[in-house]
Structures are given as C-alpha cells and as structure tokens.
Amino acid sequence: MQWLAIAVGGALGAILRHLITIWCSPVFNGKFPLGTLVVNITGSFLIGIAYILIIHRAMLGEEWRLLLMTGLFGALTTFSTFSLESLILWHNGQPLVAIGYIVGSLVSCLLATGAAVALAARYF
C-alpha cells in the first residue's frame, strides 16, 4: 500500500507540475522559468502544512505522509530543474537574472515553508 501511495502522489504531482508550467510559460515568453519558481514556492508552502498536520499533529497517517510529502510534493517541486535553469540563464549571458532567480527561489521557498509551518501550527 505504501508504494501505491507514493506512486499516486507522484503521478498527481508530476501532472500538476506540468500544468502549472504550461500555464505560467506565456508570462515571460519562456525567457524566465516562472513555472518552476511557482511549483517550488507552492510545494514548499504545502509541505510545511503537511509537516505540521502529519508529523506534529498526527492528524493523518503514514500513507498520507507518503502520498503527499514523498509522492505529490516530491514530484511537484523540482530542484534539479531549478539548478539546470539557473545554469542555462547564466550560460545565456544573463548572470544577474540567474543570481536573482537563485536567491529569489531560495528565499521565497524558505519563507513559504516557514509561513506554512507557523500557520498550520496555529490553526490546526
């Protein structure tokens, strides 16, 4: 059952990531990886909520942890793509954009996770 939870969550996360990337692509005409930034911030926020609900409050069981935290958020967020896109921006002669993307991504994702943990701890 655990493998199934991971597989279902992973499939849903991958599909959601693809849809968000397509939806965000026209914003900068494909010149800035907005879709990756959006999925990483969203995933960071959601994993913060899941962390409180599943780990700290024990409101959901192990299968839910595997489905959400390992499967869904693991497939939704994409650090390897973030790394590659950062290098591509740099190699395409946009070092300041690359640095801004790296710093913006890290700070935004940390803030999203921190906000989610604080909100979930307070309201759940």
Tab-separated table of C-alpha atoms in Angstrom:
chain	number	residue	atom	x	y	z
A	1	MET	CA	0.000	0.000	0.000
A	2	GLN	CA	2.902	2.393	0.694
A	3	TRP	CA	4.285	2.058	-2.823
A	4	LEU	CA	0.843	2.801	-4.238
A	5	ALA	CA	0.519	5.953	-2.118
A	6	ILE	CA	3.890	7.212	-3.387
A	7	ALA	CA	3.049	6.322	-6.988
A	8	VAL	CA	-0.353	8.024	-6.936
A	9	GLY	CA	1.058	11.125	-5.251
A	10	GLY	CA	3.981	11.204	-7.670
A	11	ALA	CA	1.731	10.907	-10.709
A	12	LEU	CA	-0.524	13.696	-9.456
A	13	GLY	CA	2.444	15.912	-8.594
A	14	ALA	CA	4.054	15.421	-11.997
A	15	ILE	CA	0.820	16.217	-13.825
A	16	LEU	CA	0.218	19.279	-11.648
A	17	ARG	CA	3.783	20.472	-12.227
A	18	HIS	CA	3.345	20.127	-15.986
A	19	LEU	CA	0.034	22.018	-15.970
A	20	ILE	CA	1.411	24.858	-13.837
A	21	THR	CA	4.487	25.146	-16.068
A	22	ILE	CA	2.308	25.355	-19.194
A	23	TRP	CA	0.033	27.904	-17.522
A	24	CYS	CA	2.973	30.117	-16.464
A	25	SER	CA	5.002	29.809	-19.666
A	26	PRO	CA	3.398	32.681	-21.622
A	27	VAL	CA	4.042	35.214	-18.838
A	28	PHE	CA	7.688	35.814	-19.814
A	29	ASN	CA	7.535	34.204	-23.272
A	30	GLY	CA	9.609	31.295	-21.971
A	31	LYS	CA	12.547	33.588	-21.102
A	32	PHE	CA	12.214	33.121	-17.343
A	33	PRO	CA	11.376	29.830	-15.584
A	34	LEU	CA	8.305	31.164	-13.750
A	35	GLY	CA	6.610	27.746	-13.712
A	36	THR	CA	9.484	26.189	-11.779
A	37	LEU	CA	9.511	29.088	-9.340
A	38	VAL	CA	5.740	28.771	-8.791
A	39	VAL	CA	5.823	24.998	-8.206
A	40	ASN	CA	8.781	25.270	-5.836
A	41	ILE	CA	7.155	28.022	-3.747
A	42	THR	CA	3.792	26.243	-3.761
A	43	GLY	CA	5.351	22.893	-2.899
A	44	SER	CA	7.426	24.465	-0.134
A	45	PHE	CA	4.313	26.044	1.364
A	46	LEU	CA	2.242	22.870	1.120
A	47	ILE	CA	4.942	20.648	2.582
A	48	GLY	CA	5.074	22.997	5.574
A	49	ILE	CA	1.363	22.460	6.203
A	50	ALA	CA	1.698	18.714	5.690
A	51	TYR	CA	4.632	18.614	8.102
A	52	ILE	CA	2.527	20.092	10.900
A	53	LEU	CA	-0.583	18.032	10.164
A	54	ILE	CA	1.165	14.714	9.621
A	55	ILE	CA	4.318	14.815	11.731
A	56	HIS	CA	3.492	17.161	14.623
A	57	ARG	CA	-0.263	16.800	14.998
A	58	ALA	CA	-0.506	13.192	13.781
A	59	MET	CA	-3.799	14.088	12.081
A	60	LEU	CA	-3.013	11.904	9.067
A	61	GLY	CA	-1.348	8.510	8.872
A	62	GLU	CA	1.824	7.208	7.262
A	63	GLU	CA	0.140	6.561	3.914
A	64	TRP	CA	-0.838	10.230	3.726
A	65	ARG	CA	2.739	11.271	4.504
A	66	LEU	CA	3.995	9.084	1.693
A	67	LEU	CA	1.278	10.196	-0.728
A	68	LEU	CA	1.685	13.914	-0.014
A	69	MET	CA	5.216	14.581	1.191
A	70	THR	CA	7.110	11.935	-0.769
A	71	GLY	CA	4.891	11.495	-3.818
A	72	LEU	CA	2.924	14.658	-4.573
A	73	PHE	CA	5.341	17.310	-3.313
A	74	GLY	CA	8.384	15.303	-4.409
A	75	ALA	CA	7.121	15.253	-7.986
A	76	LEU	CA	5.664	18.761	-7.882
A	77	THR	CA	8.806	20.540	-6.737
A	78	THR	CA	11.874	20.343	-8.843
A	79	PHE	CA	15.251	21.312	-7.517
A	80	SER	CA	17.138	19.612	-10.331
A	81	THR	CA	15.215	21.597	-12.933
A	82	PHE	CA	15.784	24.760	-10.895
A	83	SER	CA	19.537	24.078	-10.933
A	84	LEU	CA	19.618	23.440	-14.669
A	85	GLU	CA	17.532	26.516	-15.468
A	86	SER	CA	19.833	28.644	-13.316
A	87	LEU	CA	22.859	27.411	-15.247
A	88	ILE	CA	21.107	27.975	-18.567
A	89	LEU	CA	20.301	31.580	-17.624
A	90	TRP	CA	23.948	32.084	-16.658
A	91	HIS	CA	25.293	30.459	-19.824
A	92	ASN	CA	22.894	32.503	-21.949
A	93	GLY	CA	24.586	35.679	-20.772
A	94	GLN	CA	22.105	36.558	-18.027
A	95	PRO	CA	24.173	36.156	-14.852
A	96	LEU	CA	22.208	38.773	-12.891
A	97	VAL	CA	18.905	37.121	-13.809
A	98	ALA	CA	20.380	33.749	-12.805
A	99	ILE	CA	21.559	35.078	-9.442
A	100	GLY	CA	18.215	36.795	-8.864
A	101	TYR	CA	16.401	33.580	-9.705
A	102	ILE	CA	18.582	31.522	-7.354
A	103	VAL	CA	18.316	33.939	-4.432
A	104	GLY	CA	14.626	34.637	-5.087
A	105	SER	CA	13.803	30.946	-5.258
A	106	LEU	CA	15.655	30.021	-2.090
A	107	VAL	CA	14.329	32.935	-0.045
A	108	SER	CA	10.757	32.560	-1.345
A	109	CYS	CA	10.653	28.820	-0.710
A	110	LEU	CA	12.092	29.169	2.791
A	111	LEU	CA	9.588	31.926	3.586
A	112	ALA	CA	6.707	29.877	2.161
A	113	THR	CA	7.654	26.838	4.236
A	114	GLY	CA	8.143	28.944	7.365
A	115	ALA	CA	4.794	30.692	6.879
A	116	ALA	CA	3.027	27.385	6.334
A	117	VAL	CA	4.550	25.837	9.452
A	118	ALA	CA	3.541	28.876	11.529
A	119	LEU	CA	0.001	28.982	10.094
A	120	ALA	CA	-0.581	25.258	10.368
A	121	ALA	CA	0.801	25.131	13.912
A	122	ARG	CA	-1.542	27.933	14.919
A	123	TYR	CA	-4.749	26.884	13.131
A	124	PHE	CA	-4.602	23.094	13.054
